[in-house]
Amino acid sequence: MVKSPRRASAAIVVSGLVPIFVSLAAAVWVSGHIVADAQTELQRYLQTLMMALLLMVTARFFILLWLGYLQRIESHLAPEPSIEGPAVTIVVPAYNEERVIQASIRSLLRLEYANYDIIVVDDGSTDATYARAVELEGCHDGVTVRVVTQANRGKARALNAGIALARTPFILCMDGDSVLAPGTLRYAMRHFADPRIGAVGGNVKVINRTNLWSRMQALEYVVGLNLSRRAQAFLRNVSIVPGPVGIFRRSALEAVGGYESDTYAEDTDLTLKLLAAGWQIEYEERSIAYTEAPERLLDLIKQRYRWSRGMLQAMLKREWAVAVPSPSVSSWLALQLMLFESVVWPLLDFFGNLAVVLLVLASGGTPYMVLWVALLTLFEIATTLHFVAMEREDLRLVPYALFGRFIYGTLLEVVKLLAMGEEFARVRMTWGKLERLGRIEQHA
Amino acid sequence: MSPSLNEFLTTVVLVSFVVTVVLAVCSYGAYKLRERRRGPAAGAPESGPVFFTRYVPPRETPGDARPAA
């Protein structure tokens, strides 16, 4: 009989592993039959590609799952942190965030931590962001809110301006359109007891789950993004401290020169610099930032276009470091993982799915092939159940896993591939600010 | 598995993949067209390629960031 919430959680997680193993084992068995049924050279070729996809899915998943599971055990064995700790400055860069900036600042005033202050850097907004932020300026129960403004120079420089104004040994950088959960600082700061830790990345969740696109993203954040981040955290080698919530040791930030403006993924770029300088990077699942996700398909494409090109820019900046394990093995490993997750994996997944479709076209579709697709979908659902249970997330997200691999995943992979093509072709790119819908204000 | 169910599921797999790829490519085209029509956003950070400029945080108040009145 399950007696405690922790045991219940463990039971759910372990039970989630069973269908994952069963569906994968069955998919491997079915693949064997499909290969045995091959009639022509083309079919054999496509089937080999399909098998390669299956093997990659399996290997990638189990490596990430196992490391992530170890990270979770390690994280939950740590004692409950206190609200006392070293001083932290929260830097909030804001450009045209008039609809959400007050909700964001108010969430910061509710943090369960005894020693912090807030600096809002208005990056030359053309709307009322500055005026709305100034309304909350002052001292609130021991927490000082300071608002500064500067000519528009981009997010990286706005963050650097805030970091320069901070006088504390630790700095939390976030987005002006995000709200933080009360335990964010308390849980993140415990990791800095280890002097090798240079930064801690938080857990980003979608706040506006209002339509198909935002719910798919909510699920993607729970399953896809956290899957790899947890695994990397076990190695203390997180390759992206996310923009909505990242806590940094000030000395580490100063040593690497803060944020840079030469890529469109300043968070990825900074993380890679910290790793290259020898700092270790942790992940804290209870340091949660709620962020507004695009609700329209074209806005989602705009966001992913920027992410894909930005990550590629951050990697291309370090082209030699990708090939040679230098200056540090951990930064090289992070680059390899990033290269795999952002370039190799989308290519493989897309062309693997294409192979399935071509195989169906070439052979007319055998029962085994249909079973193969059905089993992989089952695998997707089982995986989703596992992570939704682990994160204690909303179970209503699970049915969206049905569209995960073959529809939502394929759609984003096509966008990634096209964006990467443009980056290699050096097509000019502009920042492309997403229009905020003010959902944070509604949910906060 | 009955042949009709097999055919139905095969069709579902085919149609969903093809429709998704077409949707993705068309949406991407629409996005690029929309961005071209809009032009650079007002107040967007320095237009054109952004070049590397290492930022060294100063010890005192930064020059162009001013405290609110």
Coordinates of C-alpha atoms in Angstrom, one line a residue:
Chain A
M1 CA 0.0 0.0 0.0
V2 CA 1.3 3.4 -0.9
K3 CA 1.7 5.5 2.3
S4 CA 3.3 8.9 1.3
P5 CA 3.1 11.3 -1.6
R6 CA 6.7 10.7 -2.4
R7 CA 6.1 6.9 -2.6
A8 CA 3.0 7.5 -4.6
S9 CA 5.1 9.6 -7.0
A10 CA 7.8 6.9 -7.2
A11 CA 5.1 4.3 -7.9
I12 CA 3.6 6.4 -10.7
V13 CA 7.0 7.0 -12.2
V14 CA 8.0 3.3 -12.1
S15 CA 4.7 2.1 -13.4
G16 CA 5.2 4.6 -16.3
L17 CA 8.4 2.8 -17.2
V18 CA 6.7 -0.5 -17.8
P19 CA 4.6 0.5 -20.8
I20 CA 7.5 2.4 -22.2
F21 CA 9.7 -0.7 -22.1
V22 CA 6.9 -2.9 -23.4
S23 CA 6.0 -0.6 -26.4
L24 CA 9.6 -0.2 -27.4
A25 CA 10.3 -4.0 -27.1
A26 CA 7.2 -4.6 -29.3
A27 CA 8.4 -2.0 -31.8
V28 CA 11.7 -3.7 -32.1
W29 CA 10.0 -7.1 -32.6
V30 CA 7.7 -5.6 -35.3
S31 CA 10.7 -4.0 -37.0
G32 CA 12.3 -7.4 -37.3
H33 CA 9.2 -8.7 -39.1
I34 CA 9.1 -5.7 -41.4
V35 CA 12.7 -6.2 -42.4
A36 CA 12.1 -9.9 -43.0
D37 CA 9.2 -8.9 -45.3
A38 CA 11.4 -6.7 -47.6
Q39 CA 10.8 -7.5 -51.3
T40 CA 13.0 -5.0 -53.2
E41 CA 16.2 -3.0 -52.8
L42 CA 14.3 0.2 -52.1
Q43 CA 12.2 -1.4 -49.4
R44 CA 15.4 -2.8 -47.8
Y45 CA 17.0 0.6 -47.9
L46 CA 14.0 2.3 -46.3
Q47 CA 13.6 -0.4 -43.7
T48 CA 17.2 0.1 -42.7
L49 CA 16.6 3.8 -42.2
M50 CA 13.5 3.0 -40.1
M51 CA 15.5 0.6 -38.0
A52 CA 18.2 3.2 -37.5
L53 CA 15.5 5.7 -36.4
L54 CA 14.1 3.2 -33.9
L55 CA 17.6 2.4 -32.5
M56 CA 18.3 6.2 -32.2
V57 CA 15.0 6.8 -30.5
T58 CA 15.6 4.0 -28.1
A59 CA 19.2 4.8 -27.3
R60 CA 18.6 8.6 -26.9
F61 CA 15.6 8.0 -24.8
F62 CA 17.0 5.5 -22.4
I63 CA 20.3 7.4 -21.9
L64 CA 18.4 10.6 -21.1
L65 CA 15.8 8.9 -19.0
W66 CA 18.3 7.0 -16.9
L67 CA 20.5 10.0 -16.2
G68 CA 17.4 12.1 -15.5
Y69 CA 16.1 9.6 -13.1
L70 CA 19.4 9.6 -11.2
Q71 CA 19.2 13.4 -11.1
R72 CA 15.7 13.3 -9.7
I73 CA 16.8 10.8 -6.9
E74 CA 19.8 13.0 -6.1
S75 CA 17.7 16.2 -6.1
H76 CA 15.1 14.7 -3.8
L77 CA 17.6 13.3 -1.3
A78 CA 18.9 16.8 -0.6
P79 CA 17.6 18.4 2.6
E80 CA 14.8 21.0 2.3
P81 CA 16.6 24.4 1.9
S82 CA 16.0 27.3 4.2
I83 CA 14.9 30.8 3.1
E84 CA 18.1 32.3 4.4
G85 CA 21.0 32.6 2.1
P86 CA 23.4 34.9 0.2
A87 CA 22.1 38.1 -1.3
V88 CA 20.7 37.8 -4.8
T89 CA 19.8 40.5 -7.3
I90 CA 17.0 39.7 -9.8
V91 CA 17.6 41.4 -13.2
V92 CA 14.4 41.8 -15.3
P93 CA 15.1 43.1 -18.9
A94 CA 11.9 44.4 -20.5
Y95 CA 11.2 45.6 -24.0
N96 CA 7.5 46.5 -24.7
E97 CA 6.2 44.3 -21.9
E98 CA 3.5 46.8 -20.6
R99 CA 0.9 44.1 -20.5
V100 CA 2.9 41.7 -18.3
I101 CA 5.6 43.6 -16.5
Q102 CA 3.6 44.3 -13.3
A103 CA 2.5 40.7 -13.0
S104 CA 6.1 39.7 -13.4
I105 CA 7.4 42.1 -10.7
R106 CA 4.6 41.1 -8.3
S107 CA 5.5 37.4 -8.6
L108 CA 9.1 38.4 -7.6
L109 CA 7.8 40.2 -4.5
R110 CA 6.2 36.8 -3.4
L111 CA 9.5 34.8 -3.5
E112 CA 10.2 32.7 -0.4
Y113 CA 13.7 34.1 0.2
A114 CA 15.0 36.5 2.8
N115 CA 17.7 38.4 1.0
Y116 CA 17.1 39.8 -2.5
D117 CA 16.4 42.9 -4.5
I118 CA 15.1 43.6 -8.0
I119 CA 16.4 45.7 -10.9
V120 CA 14.1 46.2 -13.9
V121 CA 15.9 47.4 -17.0
D122 CA 13.6 49.0 -19.5
D123 CA 15.3 48.5 -22.9
G124 CA 14.0 51.7 -24.5
S125 CA 10.4 50.4 -24.8
T126 CA 8.1 52.3 -27.1
D127 CA 5.1 51.5 -25.0
A128 CA 4.3 52.1 -21.3
T129 CA 6.6 49.4 -19.9
Y130 CA 8.8 51.9 -18.0
A131 CA 5.9 53.8 -16.5
R132 CA 4.1 50.6 -15.4
A133 CA 7.3 49.3 -13.8
V134 CA 8.0 52.6 -12.0
E135 CA 4.6 52.3 -10.3
L136 CA 6.0 49.3 -8.4
E137 CA 9.4 51.0 -7.6
G138 CA 10.4 51.2 -4.0
C139 CA 10.7 49.0 -0.9
H140 CA 8.2 46.2 -0.4
D141 CA 8.6 44.3 2.9
G142 CA 12.4 44.5 2.7
V143 CA 12.6 43.9 -1.1
T144 CA 13.8 46.9 -3.1
V145 CA 12.6 47.3 -6.6
R146 CA 14.7 49.6 -8.8
V147 CA 13.8 50.6 -12.3
V148 CA 16.3 51.9 -14.8
T149 CA 15.9 52.7 -18.5
Q150 CA 18.3 52.9 -21.4
A151 CA 18.1 53.5 -25.2
N152 CA 17.1 50.3 -27.0
R153 CA 20.1 48.1 -27.3
G154 CA 18.8 44.6 -27.2
K155 CA 18.2 42.0 -24.4
A156 CA 21.8 41.0 -23.9
R157 CA 22.9 44.6 -23.2
A158 CA 19.9 45.3 -21.0
L159 CA 20.9 42.2 -18.9
N160 CA 24.5 43.4 -18.8
A161 CA 23.4 46.8 -17.6
G162 CA 21.4 45.2 -14.8
I163 CA 24.3 42.9 -13.8
A164 CA 26.6 45.9 -13.7
L165 CA 24.2 47.7 -11.3
A166 CA 23.9 44.7 -9.0
R167 CA 26.1 44.6 -5.9
T168 CA 25.3 41.0 -4.8
P169 CA 27.3 37.8 -5.2
F170 CA 24.5 36.1 -7.1
I171 CA 22.2 37.3 -9.9
L172 CA 19.0 35.8 -11.2
C173 CA 18.3 36.8 -14.9
M174 CA 14.9 36.3 -16.3
D175 CA 12.5 37.5 -19.0
G176 CA 10.2 40.5 -18.5
D177 CA 7.3 38.3 -19.7
S178 CA 7.8 35.5 -17.1
V179 CA 6.6 35.0 -13.5
L180 CA 8.5 33.0 -11.0
A181 CA 7.2 30.4 -8.5
P182 CA 7.7 31.3 -4.8
G183 CA 10.3 28.6 -4.2
T184 CA 12.5 29.5 -7.1
L185 CA 15.4 31.2 -5.2
R186 CA 15.2 29.0 -2.2
Y187 CA 15.7 25.8 -4.2
A188 CA 18.2 27.2 -6.6
M189 CA 20.5 28.8 -4.1
R190 CA 21.3 25.5 -2.3
H191 CA 23.3 24.4 -5.3
F192 CA 25.8 27.3 -4.9
A193 CA 27.1 25.7 -1.7
D194 CA 29.4 23.9 -4.1
P195 CA 32.0 26.5 -5.3
R196 CA 32.3 24.8 -8.7
I197 CA 28.7 25.6 -9.7
G198 CA 28.6 28.7 -11.8
A199 CA 24.9 28.7 -12.7
V200 CA 21.6 27.0 -12.1
G201 CA 19.0 26.7 -14.8
G202 CA 15.3 26.6 -13.8
N203 CA 12.2 24.8 -15.0
V204 CA 10.2 26.7 -17.6
K205 CA 6.5 26.0 -17.9
V206 CA 3.8 27.4 -20.2
I207 CA 1.2 29.5 -18.4
N208 CA -1.3 30.0 -21.2
R209 CA -2.8 26.6 -22.1
T210 CA -5.6 28.0 -24.1
N211 CA -5.5 26.3 -27.5
L212 CA -3.9 23.4 -29.4
W213 CA -0.6 25.2 -30.0
S214 CA 0.0 26.4 -26.5
R215 CA -1.0 23.0 -25.0
M216 CA 1.3 21.2 -27.4
Q217 CA 4.1 23.6 -26.2
A218 CA 3.2 23.0 -22.6
L219 CA 3.6 19.3 -23.2
E220 CA 6.8 19.8 -25.1
Y221 CA 8.3 21.8 -22.2
V222 CA 7.3 19.0 -19.7
V223 CA 8.5 16.1 -21.8
G224 CA 11.1 17.2 -24.4
L225 CA 13.0 20.0 -22.9
N226 CA 13.1 18.7 -19.3
L227 CA 14.1 15.3 -20.4
S228 CA 17.4 16.4 -21.8
R229 CA 18.0 19.1 -19.1
R230 CA 17.6 16.7 -16.3
A231 CA 20.0 14.3 -17.9
Q232 CA 22.6 17.0 -18.4
A233 CA 22.1 18.2 -14.9
F234 CA 23.2 14.8 -13.5
L235 CA 26.5 15.5 -15.3
R236 CA 26.3 19.1 -14.1
N237 CA 26.7 20.0 -17.7
V238 CA 23.4 21.8 -18.6
S239 CA 23.9 23.2 -22.1
I240 CA 21.2 26.0 -21.9
V241 CA 20.4 28.0 -18.8
P242 CA 17.0 29.2 -20.1
G243 CA 16.2 32.9 -20.5
P244 CA 13.1 32.9 -18.3
V245 CA 15.0 31.7 -15.2
G246 CA 18.7 31.4 -14.7
I247 CA 20.7 32.0 -11.5
F248 CA 24.4 32.9 -11.8
R249 CA 27.4 33.4 -9.6
R250 CA 28.4 36.9 -10.2
S251 CA 32.1 36.1 -10.3
A252 CA 31.4 33.6 -13.1
L253 CA 29.5 36.1 -15.1
E254 CA 32.2 38.7 -14.8
A255 CA 34.9 36.2 -15.6
V256 CA 33.3 35.4 -19.0
G257 CA 32.2 39.0 -19.8
G258 CA 28.5 38.7 -19.3
Y259 CA 26.1 38.3 -22.2
E260 CA 27.1 38.9 -25.8
S261 CA 25.0 40.3 -28.6
D262 CA 26.4 38.4 -31.6
T263 CA 23.9 35.6 -31.6
Y264 CA 20.1 35.4 -31.3
A265 CA 20.4 32.9 -28.4
E266 CA 22.2 34.9 -25.8
D267 CA 21.3 32.4 -23.1
T268 CA 22.8 29.4 -24.9
D269 CA 25.9 31.5 -25.8
L270 CA 26.5 32.5 -22.2
T271 CA 26.0 28.9 -20.9
L272 CA 28.5 27.6 -23.4
K273 CA 31.0 30.3 -22.3
L274 CA 30.6 29.3 -18.6
L275 CA 31.1 25.7 -19.4
A276 CA 34.2 26.5 -21.5
A277 CA 35.6 28.5 -18.6
G278 CA 35.3 25.3 -16.4
W279 CA 32.1 26.2 -14.4
Q280 CA 29.6 23.4 -13.7
I281 CA 25.9 24.1 -14.4
E282 CA 23.0 22.6 -12.5
Y283 CA 19.3 22.3 -13.1
E284 CA 16.6 22.9 -10.4
E285 CA 13.2 21.6 -11.2
R286 CA 11.5 23.5 -8.4
S287 CA 12.8 26.9 -9.7
I288 CA 9.9 27.4 -11.9
A289 CA 9.3 30.2 -14.4
Y290 CA 5.9 30.4 -16.0
T291 CA 6.0 32.0 -19.5
E292 CA 3.6 33.0 -22.2
A293 CA 3.8 30.7 -25.2
P294 CA 2.8 31.7 -28.7
E295 CA -0.8 30.9 -29.4
R296 CA -0.8 31.3 -33.1
L297 CA 1.1 29.0 -35.5
L298 CA 3.0 31.8 -37.3
D299 CA 4.2 33.2 -33.9
L300 CA 5.3 29.7 -32.9
I301 CA 7.2 29.4 -36.1
K302 CA 8.8 32.9 -35.5
Q303 CA 10.0 31.8 -32.0
R304 CA 11.4 28.4 -33.2
Y305 CA 13.0 30.1 -36.2
R306 CA 14.9 32.4 -33.8
W307 CA 15.8 29.6 -31.4
S308 CA 17.1 27.3 -34.2
R309 CA 19.2 30.0 -35.9
G310 CA 20.4 31.3 -32.5
M311 CA 21.6 27.9 -31.3
L312 CA 23.3 27.3 -34.6
Q313 CA 25.0 30.7 -34.3
A314 CA 26.2 29.9 -30.8
M315 CA 27.6 26.6 -32.1
L316 CA 29.2 28.1 -35.2
K317 CA 30.9 30.6 -33.0
R318 CA 32.8 27.7 -31.5
E319 CA 33.3 25.6 -34.7
W320 CA 36.7 24.4 -33.6
A321 CA 35.5 23.6 -30.1
V322 CA 32.9 21.2 -31.7
A323 CA 35.6 19.2 -33.2
V324 CA 38.2 19.3 -30.5
P325 CA 37.6 18.5 -26.8
S326 CA 39.0 21.8 -25.7
P327 CA 39.1 24.0 -23.6
S328 CA 37.2 21.7 -21.3
V329 CA 35.8 18.3 -21.8
S330 CA 32.5 19.3 -20.2
S331 CA 31.9 22.2 -22.7
W332 CA 32.8 19.9 -25.6
L333 CA 30.3 17.3 -24.3
A334 CA 27.7 20.1 -24.0
L335 CA 28.4 21.2 -27.6
Q336 CA 28.1 17.6 -28.8
L337 CA 24.8 17.1 -27.1
M338 CA 23.5 20.4 -28.4
L339 CA 24.7 19.5 -31.9
F340 CA 22.9 16.2 -31.7
E341 CA 19.6 17.6 -30.2
S342 CA 19.4 20.6 -32.4
V343 CA 20.8 19.4 -35.7
V344 CA 21.2 15.7 -36.0
W345 CA 18.1 14.6 -34.2
P346 CA 15.6 16.8 -36.2
L347 CA 17.2 15.5 -39.4
L348 CA 17.1 11.9 -38.4
D349 CA 13.6 12.1 -37.0
F350 CA 12.2 13.8 -40.1
F351 CA 13.9 11.6 -42.6
G352 CA 13.0 8.5 -40.5
N353 CA 9.4 9.5 -40.6
L354 CA 9.7 10.2 -44.3
A355 CA 11.1 6.7 -44.7
V356 CA 8.1 5.2 -43.0
V357 CA 5.8 7.1 -45.3
L358 CA 7.7 6.1 -48.4
L359 CA 7.8 2.5 -47.3
V360 CA 4.0 2.5 -46.9
L361 CA 3.7 4.0 -50.3
A362 CA 6.1 1.5 -51.8
S363 CA 4.6 -1.6 -50.3
G364 CA 1.0 -0.5 -49.9
G365 CA 1.2 -0.7 -46.2
T366 CA 1.5 -4.0 -44.3
P367 CA -0.1 -4.7 -40.9
Y368 CA 3.3 -4.8 -39.4
M369 CA 4.1 -1.3 -40.6
V370 CA 0.8 0.1 -39.2
L371 CA 1.6 -1.7 -36.0
W372 CA 5.0 -0.1 -35.9
V373 CA 3.5 3.4 -36.2
A374 CA 0.9 2.5 -33.6
L375 CA 3.5 1.2 -31.2
L376 CA 5.7 4.3 -31.5
T377 CA 2.6 6.4 -30.8
L378 CA 2.0 4.2 -27.7
F379 CA 5.6 4.8 -26.7
E380 CA 5.0 8.5 -27.0
I381 CA 1.9 8.4 -24.8
A382 CA 3.7 6.2 -22.2
T383 CA 6.6 8.6 -22.1
T384 CA 4.3 11.5 -21.7
L385 CA 2.5 9.8 -18.8
H386 CA 5.8 9.2 -17.2
F387 CA 6.9 12.8 -17.3
V388 CA 3.6 14.3 -16.5
A389 CA 3.5 12.1 -13.3
M390 CA 7.1 13.0 -12.5
E391 CA 6.5 16.7 -12.8
R392 CA 3.0 16.4 -11.2
E393 CA 1.6 18.1 -14.2
D394 CA -1.9 18.4 -15.7
L395 CA -3.0 14.9 -16.9
R396 CA -5.2 16.6 -19.5
L397 CA -2.1 17.3 -21.5
V398 CA -1.5 13.5 -22.1
P399 CA -4.0 13.1 -25.1
Y400 CA -2.0 15.7 -27.0
A401 CA 0.9 13.2 -27.1
L402 CA -1.1 11.5 -29.9
F403 CA -0.1 14.4 -32.1
G404 CA 3.4 14.7 -30.6
R405 CA 5.7 12.8 -32.9
F406 CA 4.0 12.6 -36.3
I407 CA 2.3 16.0 -36.4
Y408 CA 3.7 18.6 -33.9
G409 CA 7.2 17.2 -34.0
T410 CA 7.3 16.9 -37.8
L411 CA 6.0 20.5 -38.1
L412 CA 8.7 21.9 -35.9
E413 CA 11.4 19.8 -37.5
V414 CA 10.5 21.2 -40.9
V415 CA 10.8 24.7 -39.5
K416 CA 14.1 23.9 -37.8
L417 CA 15.5 22.5 -41.0
L418 CA 14.4 25.5 -43.1
A419 CA 15.8 27.9 -40.5
M420 CA 19.1 26.0 -40.4
G421 CA 19.3 26.2 -44.2
E422 CA 18.8 30.0 -44.0
E423 CA 21.5 30.3 -41.3
F424 CA 24.0 28.4 -43.5
A425 CA 23.0 30.5 -46.4
R426 CA 23.5 33.6 -44.2
V427 CA 20.1 35.0 -44.9
R428 CA 19.7 38.3 -43.0
M429 CA 17.8 38.0 -39.7
T430 CA 16.1 40.5 -37.3
W431 CA 15.2 39.9 -33.7
G432 CA 11.4 39.6 -34.2
K433 CA 9.7 40.5 -30.9
L434 CA 6.7 38.3 -30.1
E435 CA 3.6 40.2 -29.4
R436 CA 2.4 39.5 -25.8
L437 CA -1.2 38.6 -25.2
G438 CA -1.1 39.6 -21.5
R439 CA -2.0 36.0 -20.4
I440 CA 0.4 36.3 -17.4
E441 CA -1.6 39.2 -16.1
Q442 CA -4.7 37.0 -16.3
H443 CA -3.2 34.0 -14.6
A444 CA -1.1 35.7 -12.0
Chain B
M1 CA -5.6 -7.0 -38.5
S2 CA -8.4 -6.8 -41.0
P3 CA -7.5 -5.3 -44.5
S4 CA -10.0 -2.4 -44.2
L5 CA -8.5 -1.4 -40.8
N6 CA -5.0 -1.7 -42.3
E7 CA -5.9 0.5 -45.2
F8 CA -7.6 3.0 -43.0
L9 CA -4.6 3.3 -40.7
T10 CA -2.2 3.4 -43.6
T11 CA -4.2 6.3 -45.1
V12 CA -4.2 8.1 -41.7
V13 CA -0.4 7.8 -41.5
L14 CA 0.2 9.0 -45.1
V15 CA -2.3 11.9 -45.0
S16 CA -1.2 13.2 -41.6
F17 CA 2.4 13.2 -42.6
V18 CA 1.9 14.9 -46.0
V19 CA -0.6 17.4 -44.6
T20 CA 1.8 18.3 -41.8
V21 CA 4.7 18.8 -44.1
V22 CA 2.6 20.9 -46.5
L23 CA 1.2 22.9 -43.5
A24 CA 4.7 23.5 -42.1
V25 CA 6.2 24.7 -45.4
C26 CA 3.2 26.9 -46.2
S27 CA 3.2 28.4 -42.7
Y28 CA 6.9 29.0 -42.9
G29 CA 6.4 30.8 -46.2
A30 CA 3.5 32.8 -44.7
Y31 CA 5.7 33.8 -41.7
K32 CA 8.5 34.9 -44.0
L33 CA 6.1 37.0 -46.1
R34 CA 4.6 38.6 -43.0
E35 CA 8.0 39.5 -41.6
R36 CA 9.0 41.0 -45.0
R37 CA 5.9 43.1 -45.1
R38 CA 6.3 44.3 -41.6
G39 CA 9.9 45.3 -42.0
P40 CA 12.2 45.7 -39.1
A41 CA 10.3 46.3 -35.8
A42 CA 10.3 49.8 -34.5
G43 CA 12.8 50.1 -31.8
A44 CA 14.4 46.7 -32.7
P45 CA 18.0 46.4 -31.5
E46 CA 20.5 47.6 -34.0
S47 CA 19.5 46.4 -37.5
G48 CA 21.7 44.3 -39.6
P49 CA 24.1 41.6 -38.3
V50 CA 25.0 41.9 -34.7
F51 CA 28.7 41.8 -34.2
F52 CA 30.7 40.6 -31.3
T53 CA 31.3 43.2 -28.7
R54 CA 32.6 41.9 -25.4
Y55 CA 30.9 43.6 -22.5
V56 CA 33.0 44.2 -19.4
P57 CA 30.8 45.2 -16.5
P58 CA 32.1 48.4 -15.0
R59 CA 32.6 48.8 -11.3
E60 CA 30.5 52.0 -11.1
T61 CA 27.1 52.9 -12.6
P62 CA 27.0 52.1 -16.3
G63 CA 27.1 55.1 -18.7
D64 CA 23.9 54.7 -20.5
A65 CA 21.7 53.1 -17.9
R66 CA 20.2 55.8 -15.7
P67 CA 18.2 55.3 -12.5
A68 CA 14.6 56.2 -12.7
A69 CA 13.7 59.6 -11.4

